[in-house]
Structure formats: structure tokens, C-alpha cells
Coordinates of C-alpha atoms and ligand atoms in Angstrom, one line a residue:
M1 CA -13.6 29.7 -129.0
N2 CA -10.5 32.0 -129.5
T3 CA -7.2 30.4 -130.4
W4 CA -5.6 30.4 -127.1
A5 CA -8.6 28.2 -125.9
L6 CA -8.1 26.0 -128.7
V7 CA -4.2 25.8 -127.9
A8 CA -5.0 25.1 -124.3
F9 CA -7.8 22.2 -125.0
A10 CA -5.1 20.6 -127.4
F11 CA -2.8 20.4 -124.8
W12 CA -5.2 19.0 -122.2
A13 CA -6.4 16.4 -124.5
L14 CA -2.5 15.6 -125.4
F15 CA -2.2 15.6 -121.4
L16 CA -5.2 13.1 -120.8
R17 CA -3.9 11.1 -123.4
Y18 CA -0.8 10.1 -122.3
L19 CA -1.5 10.6 -118.7
P20 CA -1.5 6.7 -117.7
Q21 CA 2.2 6.8 -119.4
I22 CA 3.2 9.8 -117.8
L23 CA 2.0 8.3 -114.4
N24 CA 3.6 5.1 -115.1
F25 CA 7.0 6.7 -116.0
L26 CA 6.9 8.4 -112.5
R27 CA 6.6 4.9 -111.2
L28 CA 9.2 3.7 -113.1
Q29 CA 11.1 6.5 -111.5
R30 CA 10.3 5.9 -107.8
F31 CA 11.2 2.2 -108.2
A32 CA 14.6 2.9 -110.2
K33 CA 15.6 5.5 -106.9
T34 CA 15.6 2.2 -105.1
L35 CA 18.2 0.5 -107.1
P36 CA 22.2 1.3 -107.0
G37 CA 23.0 2.0 -110.8
P38 CA 25.4 4.4 -113.0
S39 CA 24.6 7.6 -114.0
V40 CA 23.6 8.6 -117.1
G41 CA 27.2 10.1 -118.2
E42 CA 28.8 7.1 -117.1
L43 CA 26.7 5.0 -119.3
I44 CA 27.7 7.6 -122.3
A45 CA 31.2 7.5 -121.4
N46 CA 31.3 3.3 -121.6
V47 CA 29.2 3.2 -124.9
K48 CA 31.9 5.9 -126.1
K49 CA 34.9 3.6 -125.1
G50 CA 32.8 0.5 -126.6
E51 CA 33.7 -1.7 -123.4
I52 CA 29.6 -2.8 -122.1
L53 CA 30.8 -6.0 -121.2
N54 CA 33.4 -4.9 -118.7
W55 CA 31.6 -2.3 -117.5
L56 CA 28.7 -4.5 -116.5
K57 CA 30.9 -6.6 -114.9
E58 CA 32.6 -3.9 -113.1
L59 CA 28.8 -2.6 -112.1
R60 CA 28.0 -6.0 -110.8
E61 CA 31.0 -5.9 -108.6
R62 CA 30.5 -2.0 -107.6
H63 CA 26.4 -2.8 -107.0
G64 CA 25.5 -6.6 -106.3
P65 CA 23.9 -8.8 -108.3
V66 CA 20.4 -6.3 -108.9
F67 CA 20.9 -2.7 -110.1
R68 CA 19.7 -0.6 -113.0
I69 CA 20.1 1.2 -116.0
W70 CA 18.2 3.9 -117.9
L71 CA 18.5 3.8 -121.6
G72 CA 17.1 7.3 -122.5
K73 CA 13.4 6.7 -121.3
D74 CA 13.7 2.7 -121.0
L75 CA 14.3 1.6 -117.4
M76 CA 16.6 -1.9 -117.6
V77 CA 16.6 -3.7 -114.5
M78 CA 19.7 -5.7 -114.1
F79 CA 19.7 -9.8 -112.7
S80 CA 22.5 -12.2 -111.8
D81 CA 21.6 -14.0 -108.9
P82 CA 20.8 -17.6 -109.8
E83 CA 17.4 -17.3 -107.6
D84 CA 16.3 -14.5 -109.5
V85 CA 17.3 -16.0 -112.9
R86 CA 15.3 -19.1 -111.8
Q87 CA 12.2 -16.9 -110.8
L88 CA 12.1 -14.9 -114.0
L89 CA 13.1 -17.8 -116.5
G90 CA 10.2 -20.0 -115.1
N91 CA 7.6 -16.9 -115.3
N92 CA 4.8 -17.7 -117.9
A93 CA 4.2 -13.7 -117.8
L94 CA 7.8 -13.0 -119.4
L95 CA 6.9 -14.0 -122.7
Y96 CA 7.6 -10.7 -124.6
K97 CA 11.1 -9.6 -125.8
S98 CA 12.5 -6.1 -124.5
R99 CA 12.2 -3.0 -126.7
N100 CA 15.4 -3.7 -127.5
Y101 CA 14.8 -6.4 -129.5
R102 CA 12.9 -4.2 -132.0
L103 CA 16.0 -3.1 -133.4
L104 CA 16.4 -6.7 -135.1
E105 CA 13.1 -6.2 -136.4
P106 CA 14.1 -4.5 -139.9
W107 CA 16.5 -7.9 -140.0
L108 CA 14.4 -10.8 -138.6
G109 CA 10.9 -9.1 -138.5
K110 CA 8.6 -11.3 -136.2
G111 CA 10.7 -14.5 -136.0
L112 CA 10.7 -16.6 -133.3
L113 CA 13.6 -14.7 -131.4
T114 CA 12.2 -11.3 -131.6
N115 CA 8.3 -12.5 -131.7
G116 CA 6.0 -12.4 -128.5
G117 CA 2.7 -13.7 -126.8
E118 CA 0.3 -15.7 -128.6
S119 CA 1.8 -15.3 -132.2
W120 CA 5.0 -16.5 -130.4
H121 CA 3.1 -19.7 -128.8
R122 CA 1.5 -20.5 -132.1
R123 CA 5.1 -20.2 -134.0
R124 CA 7.2 -22.0 -131.3
K125 CA 4.4 -25.2 -131.3
L126 CA 4.9 -25.3 -135.2
L127 CA 8.8 -25.0 -135.3
T128 CA 9.9 -27.2 -132.2
P129 CA 9.3 -30.8 -133.8
G130 CA 11.7 -29.5 -136.8
F131 CA 14.4 -30.2 -133.9
H132 CA 13.0 -33.3 -133.1
F133 CA 15.7 -35.8 -131.9
R134 CA 14.6 -38.2 -135.1
I135 CA 15.5 -35.0 -137.4
L136 CA 18.8 -34.1 -135.2
S137 CA 20.1 -38.1 -136.0
E138 CA 19.5 -37.4 -139.8
F139 CA 21.6 -34.5 -139.5
K140 CA 24.4 -36.4 -138.4
E141 CA 25.7 -37.4 -141.8
P142 CA 25.5 -33.9 -143.5
M143 CA 27.3 -32.4 -140.2
E144 CA 30.3 -34.8 -140.3
E145 CA 30.5 -34.6 -144.1
N146 CA 31.1 -30.8 -143.2
C147 CA 33.3 -31.8 -140.4
R148 CA 35.7 -33.5 -142.6
I149 CA 35.7 -30.6 -145.6
L150 CA 36.6 -28.1 -142.2
V151 CA 39.4 -30.6 -141.0
S152 CA 40.5 -30.7 -144.8
R153 CA 40.5 -27.1 -145.3
L154 CA 42.8 -26.4 -142.2
K155 CA 45.6 -28.7 -143.9
E156 CA 46.9 -25.1 -145.2
R157 CA 47.7 -24.0 -141.7
A158 CA 49.0 -27.0 -139.9
N159 CA 52.3 -26.0 -140.1
G160 CA 52.7 -24.6 -136.4
E161 CA 52.6 -20.7 -137.4
A162 CA 49.8 -18.5 -135.8
F163 CA 46.7 -17.7 -137.6
D164 CA 42.7 -16.7 -136.8
I165 CA 40.5 -19.8 -137.0
Y166 CA 37.5 -17.8 -136.7
P167 CA 36.7 -17.5 -140.2
Y168 CA 37.0 -21.1 -141.0
I169 CA 34.6 -21.9 -138.1
T170 CA 32.0 -19.4 -139.3
L171 CA 31.8 -20.7 -142.9
F172 CA 31.7 -24.3 -141.5
A173 CA 28.8 -23.3 -139.3
L174 CA 27.1 -21.8 -142.0
D175 CA 27.2 -24.9 -144.3
A176 CA 25.7 -26.9 -141.3
I177 CA 22.7 -25.1 -140.6
C178 CA 22.2 -24.6 -144.2
E179 CA 22.8 -27.9 -145.2
T180 CA 20.7 -29.7 -142.3
A181 CA 17.9 -27.4 -141.1
M182 CA 17.7 -25.8 -144.4
G183 CA 18.0 -29.0 -146.8
I184 CA 20.4 -26.7 -148.9
K185 CA 23.8 -27.3 -150.0
K186 CA 25.6 -23.9 -149.4
H187 CA 29.4 -24.6 -149.9
A188 CA 30.2 -21.7 -148.4
Q189 CA 33.4 -23.4 -146.9
L190 CA 34.4 -24.1 -150.5
Q191 CA 33.8 -20.5 -151.2
S192 CA 35.9 -19.4 -148.5
D193 CA 34.6 -15.8 -148.7
S194 CA 30.8 -15.2 -147.9
E195 CA 29.0 -12.0 -148.4
Y196 CA 26.5 -13.3 -146.0
V197 CA 28.9 -14.0 -142.9
K198 CA 30.2 -10.2 -143.6
A199 CA 26.9 -9.0 -143.8
V200 CA 25.9 -10.8 -140.2
Q201 CA 29.3 -9.3 -138.8
T202 CA 28.1 -5.5 -140.0
I203 CA 24.9 -6.3 -138.4
C204 CA 25.7 -7.1 -135.4
R205 CA 28.8 -4.5 -135.0
V206 CA 25.8 -1.7 -135.9
M207 CA 23.2 -2.9 -133.9
H208 CA 24.9 -3.3 -130.9
K209 CA 26.1 0.3 -130.9
Q210 CA 22.5 1.8 -131.7
S211 CA 20.9 -0.5 -129.0
F212 CA 23.0 1.6 -126.6
S213 CA 22.4 5.1 -128.4
F214 CA 20.0 7.3 -127.3
W215 CA 19.2 9.1 -130.6
Q216 CA 20.1 6.3 -132.7
R217 CA 17.6 3.9 -131.2
L218 CA 15.2 6.1 -133.1
N219 CA 14.6 4.4 -136.6
I220 CA 13.2 7.6 -138.0
F221 CA 16.5 9.2 -137.6
F222 CA 19.0 6.4 -137.8
K223 CA 18.5 5.1 -141.2
Y224 CA 19.9 8.5 -142.9
T225 CA 23.1 8.1 -140.9
E226 CA 26.2 6.5 -141.9
M227 CA 25.7 3.5 -139.8
G228 CA 22.0 3.4 -140.9
K229 CA 23.2 3.2 -144.4
E230 CA 25.7 0.4 -143.6
R231 CA 22.9 -1.3 -141.9
D232 CA 20.6 -1.4 -144.6
G233 CA 23.2 -2.4 -147.3
A234 CA 23.7 -5.5 -145.1
L235 CA 20.0 -6.3 -144.8
R236 CA 19.8 -6.2 -148.5
V237 CA 22.6 -9.1 -148.8
L238 CA 20.9 -10.9 -145.7
H239 CA 17.7 -10.8 -147.1
D240 CA 18.5 -11.8 -150.6
E241 CA 20.2 -14.9 -149.2
T242 CA 17.6 -16.2 -147.1
N243 CA 15.2 -15.7 -150.2
R244 CA 18.0 -17.6 -152.1
V245 CA 17.6 -20.6 -149.7
I246 CA 13.6 -20.3 -149.1
R247 CA 13.4 -20.4 -153.4
L248 CA 15.8 -22.9 -154.1
R249 CA 14.4 -25.7 -151.4
R250 CA 10.6 -24.7 -152.5
E251 CA 11.7 -26.0 -155.8
Q252 CA 13.7 -29.0 -154.9
L253 CA 10.6 -29.7 -152.3
L254 CA 7.9 -29.8 -155.4
K255 CA 10.2 -31.9 -157.5
E256 CA 10.6 -34.3 -154.7
R257 CA 6.6 -34.0 -154.1
E258 CA 6.3 -35.0 -157.6
Q259 CA 8.7 -37.8 -157.3
Q260 CA 7.2 -39.1 -154.4
K261 CA 3.4 -38.9 -155.6
Q262 CA 4.5 -40.8 -158.7
K263 CA 5.8 -43.6 -156.7
E264 CA 3.2 -43.7 -154.4
K265 CA 1.0 -44.6 -157.2
E266 CA 3.4 -47.5 -158.2
Q267 CA 4.0 -49.2 -155.3
E268 CA 1.3 -48.7 -152.8
K269 CA 1.6 -51.4 -150.8
E270 CA 5.6 -51.2 -150.3
N271 CA 4.8 -47.4 -149.6
E272 CA 2.7 -48.1 -146.3
D273 CA 5.5 -49.9 -144.8
K274 CA 7.8 -47.1 -145.9
A275 CA 5.6 -44.2 -144.2
E276 CA 5.6 -46.0 -140.9
E277 CA 9.4 -46.1 -140.9
N278 CA 9.3 -42.6 -141.6
D279 CA 6.7 -41.9 -138.6
V280 CA 7.3 -41.1 -134.9
G281 CA 4.2 -41.5 -133.2
G282 CA 2.2 -41.8 -136.5
K283 CA 3.3 -37.9 -137.5
R284 CA 6.0 -37.4 -140.2
R285 CA 9.1 -35.5 -138.8
L286 CA 10.1 -32.7 -141.6
A287 CA 13.1 -30.6 -141.2
F288 CA 12.7 -26.8 -140.2
L289 CA 12.6 -25.1 -144.0
D290 CA 10.7 -28.1 -145.4
M291 CA 8.0 -28.1 -142.6
L292 CA 7.6 -24.3 -142.9
L293 CA 6.8 -24.8 -146.8
L294 CA 4.7 -28.0 -146.6
T295 CA 2.7 -26.2 -144.3
Q296 CA 2.2 -23.1 -146.2
L297 CA 1.5 -25.4 -149.6
E298 CA -1.1 -27.8 -147.3
G299 CA -2.5 -24.4 -146.0
G300 CA -2.2 -26.0 -142.6
A301 CA -1.7 -22.5 -140.7
E302 CA -1.8 -19.4 -142.0
L303 CA 2.4 -18.7 -143.7
S304 CA 3.2 -15.8 -145.7
D305 CA 6.2 -15.8 -147.7
V306 CA 7.4 -12.8 -145.3
D307 CA 6.7 -15.2 -142.6
I308 CA 8.6 -17.9 -143.5
R309 CA 11.7 -15.1 -144.8
E310 CA 11.7 -14.1 -141.1
E311 CA 12.0 -17.8 -139.4
V312 CA 14.6 -18.4 -142.1
D313 CA 16.9 -15.0 -141.2
T314 CA 16.4 -15.9 -137.6
F315 CA 17.5 -19.6 -137.8
M316 CA 20.6 -18.7 -140.3
F317 CA 21.4 -16.1 -137.8
E318 CA 21.0 -17.8 -134.5
G319 CA 21.8 -21.1 -136.0
H320 CA 25.7 -20.5 -137.0
D321 CA 26.6 -17.5 -135.3
T322 CA 26.0 -18.6 -131.6
T323 CA 27.9 -22.0 -132.5
S324 CA 30.8 -20.4 -134.3
S325 CA 31.5 -18.3 -131.2
A326 CA 31.2 -21.2 -128.9
I327 CA 33.4 -23.6 -131.0
A328 CA 36.1 -21.1 -131.6
F329 CA 36.3 -20.1 -127.7
A330 CA 36.3 -23.7 -126.9
L331 CA 39.4 -24.6 -129.4
S332 CA 41.2 -21.1 -127.9
L333 CA 40.9 -22.5 -124.3
L334 CA 41.9 -25.8 -125.5
S335 CA 45.3 -24.5 -127.1
K336 CA 46.1 -22.9 -123.8
H337 CA 45.6 -25.6 -121.5
A338 CA 47.1 -28.8 -122.7
E339 CA 46.3 -31.1 -120.3
V340 CA 42.6 -30.9 -121.1
Q341 CA 43.0 -30.9 -124.6
Q342 CA 45.1 -34.3 -123.9
R343 CA 42.2 -35.6 -122.1
A344 CA 39.5 -34.4 -124.4
Y345 CA 41.8 -36.2 -127.4
E346 CA 42.1 -39.2 -125.6
E347 CA 38.2 -39.3 -125.1
A348 CA 37.2 -38.3 -128.6
R349 CA 40.1 -41.0 -130.0
D350 CA 38.8 -44.1 -128.1
L351 CA 35.0 -43.3 -128.7
E352 CA 35.6 -42.9 -132.8
G353 CA 33.1 -44.4 -134.7
R354 CA 30.4 -44.5 -131.7
E355 CA 28.0 -42.4 -130.4
K356 CA 29.1 -39.3 -130.2
E357 CA 26.7 -37.9 -127.8
S358 CA 28.2 -39.5 -125.3
M359 CA 31.5 -37.8 -125.1
P360 CA 30.9 -36.6 -121.2
Y361 CA 34.4 -34.8 -120.8
L362 CA 34.2 -32.8 -124.2
E363 CA 30.2 -31.8 -123.0
A364 CA 32.0 -30.7 -119.7
I365 CA 34.2 -28.5 -121.7
I366 CA 31.6 -27.3 -123.9
K367 CA 29.9 -25.9 -120.8
E368 CA 32.7 -24.6 -119.2
T369 CA 33.7 -22.4 -122.4
L370 CA 30.0 -21.5 -122.4
R371 CA 30.4 -20.3 -118.8
L372 CA 33.2 -18.2 -119.7
Y373 CA 32.2 -16.8 -123.2
P374 CA 28.4 -17.2 -123.0
S375 CA 27.3 -16.9 -126.9
V376 CA 24.1 -14.7 -125.6
P377 CA 25.6 -13.1 -122.9
F378 CA 22.4 -11.4 -121.9
F379 CA 18.9 -10.8 -123.0
S380 CA 16.0 -9.1 -121.7
R381 CA 12.0 -8.8 -121.6
Q382 CA 9.3 -6.9 -121.0
V383 CA 7.3 -6.5 -117.9
L384 CA 3.7 -6.4 -118.9
E385 CA 2.3 -6.8 -115.1
D386 CA 4.3 -5.5 -112.0
M387 CA 5.7 -8.8 -110.9
Q388 CA 7.7 -9.9 -107.9
V389 CA 11.8 -10.9 -108.2
G390 CA 13.2 -11.7 -104.6
K391 CA 12.8 -8.9 -102.6
H392 CA 11.7 -6.1 -105.6
T393 CA 8.4 -5.5 -107.0
V394 CA 9.4 -4.7 -110.7
P395 CA 6.6 -2.3 -112.4
K396 CA 5.0 -2.8 -115.3
G397 CA 6.9 -0.8 -118.1
A398 CA 10.4 -1.9 -116.6
S399 CA 12.5 -4.4 -118.6
I400 CA 14.2 -7.0 -117.0
N401 CA 17.7 -8.3 -118.0
C402 CA 19.2 -11.2 -117.4
L403 CA 23.1 -11.1 -117.2
I404 CA 24.1 -14.5 -118.1
Y405 CA 27.9 -13.2 -118.5
M406 CA 27.9 -12.4 -114.7
L407 CA 26.0 -14.9 -113.5
H408 CA 28.4 -17.4 -114.9
R409 CA 31.3 -15.6 -112.9
D410 CA 29.4 -16.1 -109.5
P411 CA 32.3 -17.2 -106.9
V412 CA 29.8 -19.4 -104.6
N413 CA 28.9 -21.9 -107.6
F414 CA 32.3 -21.1 -109.8
P415 CA 35.1 -20.8 -107.2
D416 CA 37.9 -18.7 -108.6
P417 CA 35.5 -17.8 -111.5
E418 CA 38.1 -16.5 -114.4
R419 CA 39.6 -20.2 -114.3
F420 CA 38.9 -22.6 -117.1
D421 CA 38.2 -25.9 -115.4
P422 CA 35.8 -28.1 -117.0
D423 CA 35.8 -30.5 -114.0
R424 CA 33.2 -28.1 -112.7
F425 CA 30.9 -29.7 -115.1
Y426 CA 32.4 -33.1 -115.3
L427 CA 32.7 -33.9 -111.3
N428 CA 30.4 -31.2 -109.5
E429 CA 27.4 -30.3 -111.7
K430 CA 25.3 -31.9 -109.3
Q431 CA 26.2 -29.6 -106.5
M432 CA 25.7 -26.1 -108.3
H433 CA 22.3 -24.3 -108.2
P434 CA 20.3 -25.6 -110.9
F435 CA 20.0 -21.8 -112.7
A436 CA 23.9 -21.0 -112.1
F437 CA 24.5 -22.0 -115.6
A438 CA 22.0 -21.0 -118.1
A439 CA 23.7 -20.6 -121.5
F440 CA 20.8 -21.8 -123.1
S441 CA 18.4 -19.8 -121.7
A442 CA 15.4 -21.8 -119.4
G443 CA 11.8 -21.9 -119.3
P444 CA 9.2 -21.5 -122.4
R445 CA 11.7 -19.2 -124.1
N446 CA 14.9 -21.4 -124.0
C447 CA 16.8 -22.0 -126.9
I448 CA 15.2 -24.0 -129.4
G449 CA 18.4 -25.2 -131.1
Q450 CA 19.8 -26.4 -127.6
K451 CA 20.5 -29.7 -129.1
F452 CA 21.4 -29.0 -132.3
A453 CA 23.9 -26.9 -130.9
M454 CA 25.5 -29.7 -128.9
L455 CA 25.3 -32.0 -131.8
E456 CA 27.6 -29.2 -134.1
L457 CA 29.6 -28.6 -130.9
K458 CA 30.7 -32.3 -130.3
C459 CA 30.7 -33.5 -133.9
S460 CA 32.9 -30.7 -134.9
L461 CA 35.2 -30.6 -132.0
S462 CA 35.7 -34.4 -131.7
S463 CA 36.9 -34.3 -135.4
L464 CA 39.0 -31.5 -134.8
L465 CA 40.9 -32.8 -131.6
R466 CA 41.2 -35.8 -133.4
S467 CA 43.4 -34.5 -136.5
Y468 CA 45.2 -31.3 -135.0
Q469 CA 47.2 -30.7 -132.1
F470 CA 45.7 -26.7 -131.0
M471 CA 48.3 -24.8 -129.3
P472 CA 48.3 -21.0 -128.2
D473 CA 49.5 -18.1 -129.8
K474 CA 51.1 -16.9 -127.0
D475 CA 50.9 -13.0 -127.6
H476 CA 47.0 -13.3 -128.1
Q477 CA 44.2 -12.9 -125.6
P478 CA 40.9 -12.9 -127.1
I479 CA 38.9 -10.0 -126.4
P480 CA 35.3 -10.8 -125.3
L481 CA 32.6 -8.2 -127.0
A482 CA 29.2 -8.6 -127.1
E483 CA 27.8 -7.5 -130.2
L484 CA 24.2 -9.5 -129.8
V485 CA 26.0 -12.5 -130.0
M486 CA 29.4 -13.0 -128.0
K487 CA 32.6 -12.6 -130.2
S488 CA 36.2 -11.9 -129.9
G489 CA 37.2 -8.3 -130.9
N490 CA 40.5 -9.5 -132.1
G491 CA 39.7 -13.1 -133.7
V492 CA 40.8 -16.4 -132.1
R493 CA 44.5 -16.8 -132.8
L494 CA 46.1 -20.3 -132.2
S495 CA 48.0 -22.8 -134.2
I496 CA 48.2 -26.5 -135.0
K497 CA 50.1 -29.2 -136.2
P498 CA 48.6 -32.6 -137.3
R499 CA 47.9 -35.6 -135.5
R500 CA 46.9 -37.8 -138.2
L501 CA 44.0 -36.4 -140.7
N502 CA 40.9 -38.1 -141.3
Ligands
LIG1 C1 26.1 -22.7 -128.6 C2 25.1 -22.7 -128.9 C3 23.7 -21.8 -128.9 C4 23.5 -20.8 -127.7 C5 24.6 -20.3 -126.2 C6 22.0 -20.4 -127.7 C7 21.7 -19.7 -126.6 C8 20.2 -19.0 -126.8 C9 19.8 -18.2 -125.4 C10 20.5 -17.7 -124.2 C11 18.5 -17.5 -126.1 C12 17.4 -17.2 -125.3 C13 17.7 -15.6 -126.2 C14 16.5 -14.6 -125.7 O1 16.1 -15.1 -124.4 O2 16.4 -13.6 -126.2 C15 18.5 -18.4 -127.3 C16 17.2 -18.7 -128.2 C17 17.0 -18.8 -129.2 N1 18.0 -19.9 -130.2 FE1 19.9 -20.3 -129.2 N2 21.5 -20.7 -128.5 C18 22.4 -21.5 -129.6 C19 22.3 -22.2 -130.5 C20 21.0 -22.1 -131.5 C21 20.9 -22.8 -132.5 C22 22.1 -23.8 -133.3 C23 19.6 -22.4 -133.2 C24 19.1 -22.8 -134.3 C25 19.2 -23.8 -134.9 C26 19.3 -21.6 -132.2 C27 17.9 -20.9 -132.5 C28 17.2 -20.1 -131.4 C29 16.0 -19.4 -131.3 C30 15.1 -19.5 -132.5 C31 15.9 -18.7 -130.2 C32 14.7 -18.1 -129.8 C33 13.8 -19.0 -129.5 C34 12.6 -18.2 -128.6 O3 12.2 -17.4 -128.2 O4 11.1 -19.4 -128.4 N3 20.2 -21.5 -130.9 N4 19.2 -19.3 -127.7

């Protein structure tokens, strides 16, 4: 065989190897032509400007609730109609996250957020009891202790002068997740400057930029760029910290187990009664990290050290960045709406010392905050088989994206959508479409930390409202940025003065 024949044969073999992908890409292109959407040039211009959220909002207004975007060879189909969102989130065939989430893998590996299919299902089953309501009730005490520290740290700012409250809130939220789900004392609030928090900020910024850049999406090149090096530096800080948390808790747990065994030997009878008290339906409930470590120690499910680190990375990130954003935006809105703040204050004052969960007006404020500033403004899934959504048959190989930020601005369910009005949820929630509000997603891949988040939000906001009055910084309007988790690009500035201190 001569050289040309060999080359022709190699091309033919390659062509056959990639024929299914080529045919599918052509199908994606045919489907994309049936949808409106921006040109590649428009995408590049808006990525450069860094105003993705405003641009998506503009596209929603221009094209309606379904449109498409090409990200390199990846076709993203964007949905924001509540009926479409209902179909998507309830669909058990949509359990794989889109390719975009792979950018998170150097950090979160195959943790619960990025994992898919059967492996995700096994982990979700294993982790769900870690957020059982009995466990959450044990979290209240450490949570309240951290609220007291937050209130006390803010004393230095209670002079009526405007400042950025966001750094105070992030450290509080980091301590809250570490001292509850992870079972270790972190004291980030008392150190006032956390390398971990800075590294999370770096990585969110870098990964957001990477996700909208064609060539930087390729990890082979990305790691050699300036941004790639910045990401790798942040990754070292993040992984060192999670490894430290795991090591610390493992040592404590082993000690506690030894002490427990000793006790059991001494008081066998008494212990039987005690064990019953700790049981829910015959099964002992353990907090998140203890459950992972004990499962590993007892060999119940195969869990390597890396598996545990991936979950701890995922929960440390999701468990503090989302709630910090929600608390800070809620305070910003309350500072600008004195009458809403007064009603919330009166509810918190009257219910002091009683069950914090029953604060219906504060709950409405939290939902209205998450409507306007959803901590996770959009999320996406990989379509593995052709699927019908409304009148569209989305082909296999496309990604679908739920634009929660736009869903929450649908004027049919939320008239005058930019107006902050907690009464929408306090008085009129039943009249809304059940999927008009989806800040915690819904269906099998909904937020596992939803109840934890509500507990933390209610606990912190009620403590803060009882202690301080919040006033706006008139020159400041938060600039929402969608860097994985919604942030304010210019901080959250306001001023405070004491009501009375706890
Ligand atoms: C205001 C607070 C929060 C909001 C708005 C929120 C929202 C969401 C949303 C929309 C998703 C779906 C994301 C996707 O499909 O890609 C999600 C997933 C998740 N959230 Fe949250 N979250 C919050 C707090 C928390 C907390 C406190 C934790 C942990 C303690 C947590 C842990 C997770 C995890 C692990 C997932 C992935 C679940 C899975 O795929 O099975 N979140 N969250």
C-alpha cells in the first residue's frame, strides 16, 4: 500500500469513528436554526464586557422564554417559562449536569453537585440523612452562638457610617457550616481574614470567565495561562483547608468513639435507653462529615479519602457562599425598605426565644430576596436522549439551562417584577404557578441544603434585626454578578445603628 492510500485509509477510519458525533452535531445545528438566539460575535462582545446577567435578561426580553446560545460546539437551550421549568426539573432522565460543570471538577471532583447518574444517586442516598430535621435541630445551638458573634463583631460598625457588610456575613456563614455539618470549630469570624474565603472568590471569578471563553474552556491550554495559574494557587488553599477539616474531625471522632466504647462497657443498661433517645426510627442520625467518616471506617459503602474530600469541598462551598449572598442581599433590601424592616423587626422581637422556624413574614422576605437575587441564578443539564419540552424536541447532545434569574422576573406571576414586595409570598403565594419560584431548584436534583439554608437565614436575620437598624447607603446600588453563585460586584454597603445588643 502506498503512502497516499495509507493516509486516505486513516482519514476514512477517523471519519467513521467520529461519524455519529458529526451526524449529531448536524442535528443540533438543524434544531438550533428553529430557535432565536444571539450571534457568536454578540456573545464574545458581552463576555468581554462581563455583563452576562444583564445580557441574558435582554435576550429573554428580545427572544421570549426559549432561546439558544452556542458556546463553542456546545448548544445551550435556555428556558425560563414556569411550565417548561416544571417539565425539566421533574424529569428523571435529566440527572447529568451539563459539560460546563466539568470546569468545577479540578476543585469539587465528583462531589454531589457535579456528579451524575447512578454514582450521584448512591451519594445522594448516603448524604440525605445528614440533613434530617433531627440533625438540623442540633445545629441550632452552634448556629445561634455564631449569630451572637456576628452581632458582637458588628458593634464596631454601629456608628451610622456606611460600610460593606459582605465580609462579615461570609465569615459567619463559613463558621456556621464548619461548626454544624463538619463538626469542627473554625473561628473564621474571630480571625477576620480568611484565606479560604479569598480563594473561593478567586476560583468563582476565574471559572465564570473560563466558562464563557471558547479556548479557555480547554483545560490543556488553560492551566498555562495567568488565570490558570491563579486558579491552581486557589485550589491549593481550598484543598489544604478541606484536608485539614477532615483530618481534625477524624481525630476527634476516633477519640469520641473510644470514649463511647469505654462508657458502653461501664453502663450497658443505661446506654440502651440513651441509644434509643438518639435514634430516629431505629437509626442513629449523624451530621454530614461524621456520617461520611464513619461510613468509611465501618466499610459500609466504598468511600476513598478523595471521595470524602470532594464532598467536603462541595458542601463547604455550597454551604456558605449561597447563604452569604442571600443574607447580604436581604439586608441590602431591608435597608432600603424601612416599612418592611419594621414589620420584620416586630415579628422577630415578638417571637424571641420561641421557635424561629415560625416567622412567616421573615420567610416571605427571604423568598422575595431569593426571587430578585437567586444565589444560583441558572443551572444546566445534559440531554442524553431526545426530549420534549413544551413544543420543542430538544435533541440528544444539547444542554438545557434553567434561567432562574429570568423565571423570577416573569411579569405574569410577579407583576412589576423589579419591585421588592415580600407580600407576594406572605399573602399571595398560593396564586402563583408552583414553578414560578425555584431558587432551590426542584425534583430529584433539588438543593439538599434547603432546610439548612432557611434555618441559617432565619437565625441570622432575626438576630441582626433585633440588634440593629439597617439604613441604606444612598449612593450604592449592588451590581449583581453571576459568578457561579450570585454576588454583588461592588459589595453590599449600608449603615447600622444599635436597637439593643444581645
Ligand atoms: C440560599 C441558599 C441556597 C440556595 C439558593 C441554593 C440553591 C441550589 C440550587 C438551585 C441547586 C441546584 C443546582 C444545580 O442543579 O446545578 C442546589 C444544589 C445543591 N445545593 Fe444548594 N442552595 C443553597 C444553600 C445550600 C446549602 C446551605 C447547602 C449545604 C449545606 C447546599 C448544598 C447543595 C448541594 C450539595 C447541591 C447539589 C445537590 C444535588 O445535585 O444532588 N445548598 N442548591
